[in-house]
Coordinates of C-alpha atoms and ligand atoms in Angstrom, one line a residue:
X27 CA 3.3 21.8 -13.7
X28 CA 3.6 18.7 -11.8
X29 CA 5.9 15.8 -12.3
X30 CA 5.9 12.9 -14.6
X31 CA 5.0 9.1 -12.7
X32 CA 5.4 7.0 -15.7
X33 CA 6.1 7.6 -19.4
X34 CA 3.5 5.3 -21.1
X35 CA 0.5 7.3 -20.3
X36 CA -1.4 10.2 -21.1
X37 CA -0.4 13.6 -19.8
X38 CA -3.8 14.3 -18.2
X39 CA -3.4 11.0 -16.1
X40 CA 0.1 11.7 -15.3
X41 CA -1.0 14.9 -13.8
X42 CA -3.5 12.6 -12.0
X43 CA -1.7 10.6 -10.8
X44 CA 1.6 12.8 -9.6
X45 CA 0.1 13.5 -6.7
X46 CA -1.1 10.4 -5.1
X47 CA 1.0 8.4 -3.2
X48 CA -0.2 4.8 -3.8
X49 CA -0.2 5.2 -7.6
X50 CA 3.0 7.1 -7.9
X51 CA 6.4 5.7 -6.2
X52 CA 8.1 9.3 -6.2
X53 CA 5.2 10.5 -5.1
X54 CA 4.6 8.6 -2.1
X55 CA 7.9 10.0 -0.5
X56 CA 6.2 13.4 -0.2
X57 CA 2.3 13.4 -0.3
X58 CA 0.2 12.2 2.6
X59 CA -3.4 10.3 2.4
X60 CA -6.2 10.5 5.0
X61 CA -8.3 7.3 5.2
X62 CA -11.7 8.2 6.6
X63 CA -13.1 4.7 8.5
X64 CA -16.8 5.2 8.0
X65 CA -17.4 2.0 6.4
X66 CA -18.2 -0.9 8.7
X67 CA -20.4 -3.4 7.0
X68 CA -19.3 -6.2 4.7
X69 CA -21.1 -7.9 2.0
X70 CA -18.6 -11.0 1.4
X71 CA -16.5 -13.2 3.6
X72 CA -12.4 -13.6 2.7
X73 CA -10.9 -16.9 4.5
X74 CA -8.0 -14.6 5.3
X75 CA -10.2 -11.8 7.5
X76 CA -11.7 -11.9 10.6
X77 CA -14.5 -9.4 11.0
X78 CA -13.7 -8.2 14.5
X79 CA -10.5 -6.6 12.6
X80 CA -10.4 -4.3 9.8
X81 CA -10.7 -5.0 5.9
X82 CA -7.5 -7.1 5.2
X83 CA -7.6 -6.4 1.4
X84 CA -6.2 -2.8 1.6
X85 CA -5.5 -2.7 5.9
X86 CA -3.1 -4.2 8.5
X87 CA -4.6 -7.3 9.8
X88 CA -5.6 -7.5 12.9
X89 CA -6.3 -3.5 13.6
X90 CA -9.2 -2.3 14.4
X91 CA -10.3 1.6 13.7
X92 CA -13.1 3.7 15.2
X93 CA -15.8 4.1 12.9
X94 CA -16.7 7.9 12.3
X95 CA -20.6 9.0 11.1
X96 CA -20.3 11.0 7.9
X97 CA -20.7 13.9 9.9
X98 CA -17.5 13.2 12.4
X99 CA -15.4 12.5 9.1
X100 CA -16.3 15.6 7.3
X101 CA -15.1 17.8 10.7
X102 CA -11.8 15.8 10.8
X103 CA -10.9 15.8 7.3
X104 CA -11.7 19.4 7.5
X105 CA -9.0 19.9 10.2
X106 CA -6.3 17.5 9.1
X107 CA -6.6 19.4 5.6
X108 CA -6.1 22.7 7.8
X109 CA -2.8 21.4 9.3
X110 CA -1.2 18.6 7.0
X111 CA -0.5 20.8 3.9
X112 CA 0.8 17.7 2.1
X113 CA -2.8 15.9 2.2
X114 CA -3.0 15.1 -1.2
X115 CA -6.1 12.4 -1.1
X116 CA -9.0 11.1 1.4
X117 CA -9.7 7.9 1.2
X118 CA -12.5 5.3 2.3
X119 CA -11.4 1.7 2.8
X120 CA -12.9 0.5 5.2
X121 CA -13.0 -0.7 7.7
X122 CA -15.3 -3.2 6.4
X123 CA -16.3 -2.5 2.9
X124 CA -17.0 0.7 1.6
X125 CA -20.3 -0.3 -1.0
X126 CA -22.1 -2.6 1.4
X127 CA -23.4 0.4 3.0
X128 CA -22.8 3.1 -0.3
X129 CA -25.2 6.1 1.5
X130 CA -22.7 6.2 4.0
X131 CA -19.4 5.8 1.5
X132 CA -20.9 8.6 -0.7
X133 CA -22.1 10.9 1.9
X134 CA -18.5 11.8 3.1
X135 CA -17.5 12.3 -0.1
X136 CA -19.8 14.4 -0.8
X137 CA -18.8 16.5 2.0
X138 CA -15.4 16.2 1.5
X139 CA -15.4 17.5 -1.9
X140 CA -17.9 20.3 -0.8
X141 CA -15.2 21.3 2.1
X142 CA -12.0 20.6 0.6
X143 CA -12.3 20.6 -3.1
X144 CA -8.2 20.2 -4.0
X145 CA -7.8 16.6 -2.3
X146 CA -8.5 13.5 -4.7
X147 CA -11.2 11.0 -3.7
X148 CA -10.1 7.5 -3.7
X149 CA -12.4 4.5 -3.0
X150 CA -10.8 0.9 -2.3
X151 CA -13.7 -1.7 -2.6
X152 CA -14.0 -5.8 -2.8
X153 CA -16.2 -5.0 -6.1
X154 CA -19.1 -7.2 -5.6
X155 CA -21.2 -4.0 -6.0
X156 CA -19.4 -1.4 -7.5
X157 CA -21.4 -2.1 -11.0
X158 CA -24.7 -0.4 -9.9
X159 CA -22.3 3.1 -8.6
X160 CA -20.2 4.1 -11.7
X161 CA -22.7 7.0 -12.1
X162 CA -22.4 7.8 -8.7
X163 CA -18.5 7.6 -8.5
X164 CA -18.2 9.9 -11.6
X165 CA -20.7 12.5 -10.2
X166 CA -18.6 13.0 -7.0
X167 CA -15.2 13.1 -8.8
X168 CA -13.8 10.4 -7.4
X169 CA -11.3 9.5 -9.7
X170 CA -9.1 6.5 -7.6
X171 CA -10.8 3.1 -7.0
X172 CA -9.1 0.0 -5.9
X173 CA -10.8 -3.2 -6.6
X174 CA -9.5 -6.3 -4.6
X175 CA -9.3 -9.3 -7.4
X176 CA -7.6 -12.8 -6.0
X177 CA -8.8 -14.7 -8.6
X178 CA -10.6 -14.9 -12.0
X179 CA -11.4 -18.6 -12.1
X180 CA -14.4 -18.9 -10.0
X181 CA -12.6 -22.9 -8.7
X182 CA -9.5 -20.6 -7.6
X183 CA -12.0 -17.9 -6.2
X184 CA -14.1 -20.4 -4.2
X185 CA -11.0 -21.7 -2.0
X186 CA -10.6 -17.9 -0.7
X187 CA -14.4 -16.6 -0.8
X188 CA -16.7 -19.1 1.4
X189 CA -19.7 -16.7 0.9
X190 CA -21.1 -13.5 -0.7
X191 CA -24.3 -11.7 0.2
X192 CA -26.4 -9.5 -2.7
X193 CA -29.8 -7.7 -2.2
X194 CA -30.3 -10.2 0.8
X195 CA -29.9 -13.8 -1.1
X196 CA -26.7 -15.7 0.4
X197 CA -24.7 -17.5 -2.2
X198 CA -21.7 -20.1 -1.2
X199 CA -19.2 -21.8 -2.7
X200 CA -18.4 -21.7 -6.8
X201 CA -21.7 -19.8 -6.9
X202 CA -20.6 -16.9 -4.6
X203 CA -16.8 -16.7 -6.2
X204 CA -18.4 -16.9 -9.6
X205 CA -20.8 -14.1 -8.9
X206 CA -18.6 -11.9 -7.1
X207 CA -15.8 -12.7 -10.2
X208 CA -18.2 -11.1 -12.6
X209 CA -19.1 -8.3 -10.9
X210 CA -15.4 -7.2 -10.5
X211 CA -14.7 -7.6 -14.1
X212 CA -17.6 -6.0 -14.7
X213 CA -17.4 -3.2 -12.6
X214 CA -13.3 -2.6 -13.6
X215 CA -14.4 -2.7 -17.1
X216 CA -17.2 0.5 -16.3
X217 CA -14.8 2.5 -14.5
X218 CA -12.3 2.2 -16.5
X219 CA -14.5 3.1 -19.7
X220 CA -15.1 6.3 -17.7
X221 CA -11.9 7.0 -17.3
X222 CA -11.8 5.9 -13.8
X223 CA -8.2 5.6 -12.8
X224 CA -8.7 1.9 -11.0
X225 CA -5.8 0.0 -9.2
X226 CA -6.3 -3.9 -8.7
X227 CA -5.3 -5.3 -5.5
X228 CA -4.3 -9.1 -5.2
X229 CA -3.6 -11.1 -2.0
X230 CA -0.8 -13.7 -2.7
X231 CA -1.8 -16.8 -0.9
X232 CA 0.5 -19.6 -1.4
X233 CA -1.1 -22.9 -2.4
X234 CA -4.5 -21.0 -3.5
X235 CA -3.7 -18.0 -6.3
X236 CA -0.3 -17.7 -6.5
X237 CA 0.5 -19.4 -10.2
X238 CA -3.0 -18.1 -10.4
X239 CA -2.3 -13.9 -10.2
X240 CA -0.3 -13.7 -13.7
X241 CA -3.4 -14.8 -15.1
X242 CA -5.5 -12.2 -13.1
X243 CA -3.2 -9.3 -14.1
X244 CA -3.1 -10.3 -17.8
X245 CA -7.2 -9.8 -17.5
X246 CA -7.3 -7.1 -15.5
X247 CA -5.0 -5.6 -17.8
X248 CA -6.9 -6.0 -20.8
X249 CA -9.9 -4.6 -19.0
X250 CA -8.1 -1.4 -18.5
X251 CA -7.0 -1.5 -14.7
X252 CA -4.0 1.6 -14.3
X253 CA -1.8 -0.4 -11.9
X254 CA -1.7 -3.8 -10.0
X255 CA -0.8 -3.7 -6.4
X256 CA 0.1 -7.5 -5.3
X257 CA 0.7 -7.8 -1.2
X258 CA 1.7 -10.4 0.7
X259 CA -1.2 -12.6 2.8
X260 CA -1.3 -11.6 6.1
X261 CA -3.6 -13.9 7.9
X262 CA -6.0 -12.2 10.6
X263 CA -6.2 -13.6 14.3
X264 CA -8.9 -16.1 14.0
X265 CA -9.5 -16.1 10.5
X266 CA -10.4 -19.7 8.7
X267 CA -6.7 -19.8 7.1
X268 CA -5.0 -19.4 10.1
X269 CA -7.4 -22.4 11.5
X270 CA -6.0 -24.2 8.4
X271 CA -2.3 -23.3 9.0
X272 CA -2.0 -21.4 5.8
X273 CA 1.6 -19.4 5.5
X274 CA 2.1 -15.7 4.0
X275 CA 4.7 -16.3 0.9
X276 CA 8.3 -15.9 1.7
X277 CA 9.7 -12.2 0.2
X278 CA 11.7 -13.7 -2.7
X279 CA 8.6 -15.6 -3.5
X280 CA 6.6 -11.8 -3.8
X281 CA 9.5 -10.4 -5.6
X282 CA 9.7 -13.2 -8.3
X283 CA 5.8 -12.9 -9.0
X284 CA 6.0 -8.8 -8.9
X285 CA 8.5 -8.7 -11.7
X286 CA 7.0 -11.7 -13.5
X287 CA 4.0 -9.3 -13.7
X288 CA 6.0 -5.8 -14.3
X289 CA 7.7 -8.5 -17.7
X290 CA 4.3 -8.9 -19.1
X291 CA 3.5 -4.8 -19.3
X292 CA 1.6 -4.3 -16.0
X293 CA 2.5 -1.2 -13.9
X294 CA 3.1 -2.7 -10.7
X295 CA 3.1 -1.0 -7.2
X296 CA 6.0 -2.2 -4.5
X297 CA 5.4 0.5 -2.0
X298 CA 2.3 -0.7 -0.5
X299 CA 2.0 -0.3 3.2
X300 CA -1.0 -2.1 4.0
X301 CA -2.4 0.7 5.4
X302 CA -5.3 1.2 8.8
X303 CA -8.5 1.8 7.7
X304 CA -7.7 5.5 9.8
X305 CA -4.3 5.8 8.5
X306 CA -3.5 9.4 8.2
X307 CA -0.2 10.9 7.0
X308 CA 2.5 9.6 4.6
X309 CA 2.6 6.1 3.5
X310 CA 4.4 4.2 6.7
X311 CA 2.9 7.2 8.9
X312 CA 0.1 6.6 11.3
X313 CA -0.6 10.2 12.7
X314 CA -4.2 9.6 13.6
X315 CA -3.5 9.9 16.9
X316 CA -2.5 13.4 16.2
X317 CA -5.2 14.2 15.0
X318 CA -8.0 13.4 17.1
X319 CA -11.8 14.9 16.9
X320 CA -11.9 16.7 20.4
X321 CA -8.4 18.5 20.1
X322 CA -10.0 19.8 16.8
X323 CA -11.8 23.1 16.1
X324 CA -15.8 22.7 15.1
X325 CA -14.8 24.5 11.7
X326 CA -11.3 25.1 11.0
X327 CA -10.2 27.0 8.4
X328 CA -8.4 25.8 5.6
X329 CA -5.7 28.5 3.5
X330 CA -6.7 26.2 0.2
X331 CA -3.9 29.1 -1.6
X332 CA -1.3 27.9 1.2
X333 CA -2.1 24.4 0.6
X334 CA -1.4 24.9 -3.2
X335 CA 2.0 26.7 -2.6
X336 CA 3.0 23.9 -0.8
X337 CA 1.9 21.1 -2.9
X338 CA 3.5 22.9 -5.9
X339 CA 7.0 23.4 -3.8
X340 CA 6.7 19.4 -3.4
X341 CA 6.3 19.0 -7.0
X342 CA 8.9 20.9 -7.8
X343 CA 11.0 18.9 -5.3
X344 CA 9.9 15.6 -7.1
X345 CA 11.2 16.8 -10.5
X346 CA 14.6 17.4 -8.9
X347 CA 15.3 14.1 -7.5
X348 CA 13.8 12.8 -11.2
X349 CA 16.6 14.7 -12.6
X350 CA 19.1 13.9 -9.9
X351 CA 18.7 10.1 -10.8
X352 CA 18.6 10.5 -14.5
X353 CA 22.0 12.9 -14.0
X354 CA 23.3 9.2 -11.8
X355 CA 22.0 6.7 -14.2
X356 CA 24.2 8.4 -16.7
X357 CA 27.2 8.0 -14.9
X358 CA 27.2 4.6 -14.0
X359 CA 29.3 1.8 -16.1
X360 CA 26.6 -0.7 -17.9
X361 CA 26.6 -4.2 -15.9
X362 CA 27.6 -2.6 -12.7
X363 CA 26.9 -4.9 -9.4
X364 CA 24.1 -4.5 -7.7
X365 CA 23.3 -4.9 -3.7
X366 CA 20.6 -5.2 -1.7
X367 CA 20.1 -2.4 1.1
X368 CA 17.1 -3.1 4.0
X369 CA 15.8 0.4 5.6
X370 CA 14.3 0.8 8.8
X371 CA 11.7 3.4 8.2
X372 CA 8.3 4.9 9.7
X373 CA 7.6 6.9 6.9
X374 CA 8.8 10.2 5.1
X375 CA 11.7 8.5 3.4
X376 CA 13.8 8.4 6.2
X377 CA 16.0 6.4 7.7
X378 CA 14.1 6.5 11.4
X379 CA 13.3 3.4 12.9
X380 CA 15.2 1.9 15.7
X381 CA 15.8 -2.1 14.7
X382 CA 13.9 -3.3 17.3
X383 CA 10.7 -1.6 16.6
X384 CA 10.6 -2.1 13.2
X385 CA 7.5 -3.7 11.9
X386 CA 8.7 -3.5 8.4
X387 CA 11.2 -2.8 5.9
X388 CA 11.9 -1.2 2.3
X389 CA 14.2 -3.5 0.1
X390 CA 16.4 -1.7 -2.5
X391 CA 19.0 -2.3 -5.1
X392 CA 21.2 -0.1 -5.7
X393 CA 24.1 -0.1 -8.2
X394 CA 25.7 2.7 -6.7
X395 CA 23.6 5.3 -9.1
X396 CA 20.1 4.3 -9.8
X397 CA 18.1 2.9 -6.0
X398 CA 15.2 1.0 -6.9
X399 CA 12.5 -0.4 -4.2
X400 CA 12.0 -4.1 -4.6
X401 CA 9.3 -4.0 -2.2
X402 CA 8.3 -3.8 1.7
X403 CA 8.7 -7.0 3.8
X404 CA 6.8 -7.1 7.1
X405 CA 7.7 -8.4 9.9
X406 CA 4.3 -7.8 12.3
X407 CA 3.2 -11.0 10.3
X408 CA 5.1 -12.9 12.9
X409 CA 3.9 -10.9 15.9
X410 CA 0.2 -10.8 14.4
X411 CA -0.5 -13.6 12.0
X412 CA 0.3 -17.0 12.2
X413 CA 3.2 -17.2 15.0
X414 CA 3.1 -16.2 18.4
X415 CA 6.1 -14.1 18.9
X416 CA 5.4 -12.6 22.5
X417 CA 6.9 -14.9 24.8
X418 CA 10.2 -16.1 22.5
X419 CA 12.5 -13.0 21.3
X420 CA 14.9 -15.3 19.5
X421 CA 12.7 -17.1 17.5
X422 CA 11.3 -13.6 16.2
X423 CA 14.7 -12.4 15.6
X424 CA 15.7 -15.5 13.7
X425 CA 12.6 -15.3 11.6
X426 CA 13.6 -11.7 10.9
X427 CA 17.1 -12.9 10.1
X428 CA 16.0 -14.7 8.0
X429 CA 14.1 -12.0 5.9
X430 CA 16.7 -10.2 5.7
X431 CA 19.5 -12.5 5.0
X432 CA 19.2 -11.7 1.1
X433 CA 20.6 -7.9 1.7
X434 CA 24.0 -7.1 2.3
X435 CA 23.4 -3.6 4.3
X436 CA 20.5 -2.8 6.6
X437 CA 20.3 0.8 7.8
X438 CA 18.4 1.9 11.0
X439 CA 18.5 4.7 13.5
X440 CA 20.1 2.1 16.1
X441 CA 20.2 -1.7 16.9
X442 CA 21.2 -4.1 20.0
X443 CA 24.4 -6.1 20.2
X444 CA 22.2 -9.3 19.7
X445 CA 20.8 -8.3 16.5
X446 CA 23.8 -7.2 15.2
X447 CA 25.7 -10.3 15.6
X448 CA 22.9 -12.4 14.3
X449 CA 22.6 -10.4 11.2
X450 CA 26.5 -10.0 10.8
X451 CA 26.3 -14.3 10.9
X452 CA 24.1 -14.2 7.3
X453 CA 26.7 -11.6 5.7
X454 CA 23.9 -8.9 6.4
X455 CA 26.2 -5.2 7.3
X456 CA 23.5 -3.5 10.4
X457 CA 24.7 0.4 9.9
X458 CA 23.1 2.8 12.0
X459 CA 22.2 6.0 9.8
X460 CA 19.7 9.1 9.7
X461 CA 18.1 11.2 7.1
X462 CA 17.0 10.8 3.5
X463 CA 16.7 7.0 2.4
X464 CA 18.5 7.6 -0.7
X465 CA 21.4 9.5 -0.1
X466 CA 21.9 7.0 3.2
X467 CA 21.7 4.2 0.5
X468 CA 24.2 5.5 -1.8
X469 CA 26.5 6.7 0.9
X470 CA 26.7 3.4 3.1
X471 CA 27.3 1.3 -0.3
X472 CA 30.3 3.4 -0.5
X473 CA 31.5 2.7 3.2
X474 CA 30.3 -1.3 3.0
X475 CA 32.2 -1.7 -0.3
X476 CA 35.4 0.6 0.9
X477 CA 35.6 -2.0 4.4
X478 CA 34.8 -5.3 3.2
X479 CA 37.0 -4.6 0.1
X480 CA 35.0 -7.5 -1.9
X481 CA 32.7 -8.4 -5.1
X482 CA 29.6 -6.7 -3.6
X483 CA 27.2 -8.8 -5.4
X484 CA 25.5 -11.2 -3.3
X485 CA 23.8 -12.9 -5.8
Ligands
LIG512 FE1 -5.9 4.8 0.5 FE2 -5.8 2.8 -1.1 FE3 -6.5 5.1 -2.0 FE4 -4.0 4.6 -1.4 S1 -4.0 3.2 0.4 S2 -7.6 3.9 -0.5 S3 -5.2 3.7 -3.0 S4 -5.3 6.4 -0.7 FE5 -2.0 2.6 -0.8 FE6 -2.3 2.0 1.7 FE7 -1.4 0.2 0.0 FE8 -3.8 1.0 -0.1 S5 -0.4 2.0 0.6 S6 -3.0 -0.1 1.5 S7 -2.5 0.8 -1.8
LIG513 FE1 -12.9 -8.9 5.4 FE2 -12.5 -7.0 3.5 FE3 -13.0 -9.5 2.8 FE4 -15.0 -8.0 3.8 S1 -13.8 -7.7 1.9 S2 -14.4 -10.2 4.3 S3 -13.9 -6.8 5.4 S4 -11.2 -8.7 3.9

């Protein structure tokens, strides 16, 4: 039997969902996804995206991923599902949008679920057309779609949506963020009737949505969207907001909104890594490279019984830290202090990046029993989005000071003098550490609190 995500649903999509990294947190420490870039085309234009890059609403800005034919994507998935036992689901998201060319979109997963029937099929879309293929999505299985919803209010949507293109007629404006509304809610409404386990994602843009998303969770909600995955805007190269200066919200900002929305009842996701459109591997992984088409065999073949075993030995492994941290919650005093811990990571819940080529981190609290993940903060933004961080190596350090000046501890697998001493200046302890997230989180809390002797809460 496979763990247990959430207590508030049904045991059928708890089963669902145990296994898939983006809609369960535990999960995500031990199951891999595959994103197969097939899709290249775009029906809609976002102020935040520039089309030379991939689809911002579920990808890294400014990345751009090879696009595979159907036929390409069914021979790698193939041979990544031959080698990466832990490939739990294949996704398409991109890199444009995966319905403005459906024949495409549905092909490979057709062939996917032909070739390697025990992976779940996840779609990520921007919605405008996803009305006309719930028949279609509940033929093929696919039982994962994300829908990207900024806004509900069509005078909100119109100040992030300049256009939208349907059956070849161009609408602008209120029109096009009033049409392209509707047929989100629309479409989230028929999937989820179906049964359709659908995940909403918002982009946070400061001055446009952001008193606006409560509102577009409530909604979604109420229209029976699973889980709501908010993400910070990360503005690509050349896109209209960065011509207009627009800034990505500050981290506390994101927090404060997450657990405004987590108060009113909505599941919300905080390990979202803003994944490639190719992304292969654990969440924070990007093992395409490993995997490219020529290295691989022209039909590989997949041990489907071995792949089982060694999904079931993960689940089992998830149950155990479930029962490790119910076995710590119960030891803990009520009103213990919490701190704030930053982790250096590329994936696979380890502590493994070096400081200085981190492009990200995982925030946690931890009251010394119970480590909860507030959320990743980027820091490519700066290198990628609106600053120019290659010539001025202070100015990027300060700005990731400054991210980080809320945590007491950051771990990483090393870090220069420089950075030390600038993060030691905001109170911020760098420790270098390997190994498993959590028990490096719990352990150095230990050491920080023995040393400094203190009240650990930083307030
Ligand atoms: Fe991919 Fe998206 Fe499916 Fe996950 S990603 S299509 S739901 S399998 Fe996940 Fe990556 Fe965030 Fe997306 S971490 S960008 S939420
Ligand atoms: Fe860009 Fe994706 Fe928006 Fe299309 S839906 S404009 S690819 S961000």
């Amino acid at each position: 039997m496979k763990p247990s995500p959430s207590s508030c649903m049904s045991n059928e999509a708890e089963e669902e969902l145990s296994r898939h990294p983006c809609y369960s947190e535990e999960a995500h420490r031990f199951f891999a996804r595959m994103h197969i870039p097939v899709a290249p085309a775009c029906n809609i234009q976002c102020n935040y995206c520039n089309r030379k890059f991939d689809c911002v609403n579920e990808s890294r800005p400014g990345v751009v991923s090879e696009v595979l034919t159907p036929e390409q994507a069914e021979r790698k998935v193939k041979g990544v599902a031959a080698q990466l036992m832990q490939l739990s689901v294949v996704g398409v998201a991109g890199p444009g949008d995966p319905l403005a060319d459906p024949e495409r979109t549905f092909d490979t997963f057709e062939r996917v679920k032909q070739h390697v029937p025990d992976v779940a099929l996840c779609l990520s879309t921007n919605g405008l057309t996803v009305y006309r293929h719930v028949d279609e999505i509940v033929r093929l299985g696919i039982r994962h779609v994300t829908i990207t919803i900024n806004a509900i209010d069509p005078d909100v949507g119109r100040e992030i949506y300049p256009w939208v293109v349907d059956e070849g007629v161009r609408y602008e404006g209120r029109e096009a963020a009033e049409l392209l509304i509707s047929r989100q809610l629309l479409g989230l409404e028929l999937l989820a009737k179906q049964g359709i386990l659908v995940k909403v994602n918002s982009i946070m843009i400061p001055g446009v949505n952001d008193h606006h998303l409560p509102a577009v969770s409530k909604r979604v909600k109420e229209l029976g969207a699973t889980l709501h995955n908010v993400t910070p805007l990360i503005i690509a190269p050349g896109s209209q907001y960065e011509k207009d200066g627009r800034k990505a919200p500050r981290p506390k900002e994101l927090n404060n909104l997450q657990e405004l929305l987590g108060r009113d009842g909505m599941k919300v996701m905080r390990h979202c890594r803003q994944c490639r459109a190719d992304a292969i591997g654990l969440l924070g992984q990007d093992r395409n490279q490993d995997f490219g088409l020529d290295t691989m065999e022209a039909d590989p073949v997949i041990n489907h019984e071995a792949r089982e075993l060694f999904q079931v030995d993960l689940d089992t492994k998830i149950r155990q830290r479930v029962t490790a941290k119910q076995a710590r919650l119960g030891s803990i005093e009520a009103g213990a202090q919490t701190i704030r811990v930053a982790v250096a990571t590329r994936g696979g819940d380890k502590v493994n990046q070096h400081f200085g080529h981190a492009t990200e981190f995982m925030i946690y609290d931890t009251d010394g029993a119970e480590v909860k993940l507030l959320g990743v903060r980027k820091i490519q933004a700066y290198c990628h989005g609106t600053a120019d961080c290659n010539g001025d190596k202070d100015a990027t350090l300060q700005e990731i000071v400054s991210i980080l000046k809320d945590c007491r501890i950051l771990l990483c697998s090393g870090i220069g003098d420089a950075p030390r001493a600038s993060l030691n200046k905001v109170g911020v302890l760098p420790l270098v550490r390997k190994g498993d997230v959590q028990e490096a989180i719990l352990e150095s809390v230990k050491y920080s609190s023995y040393f400094e002797n203190i009240n650990i809460s930083k307030g």
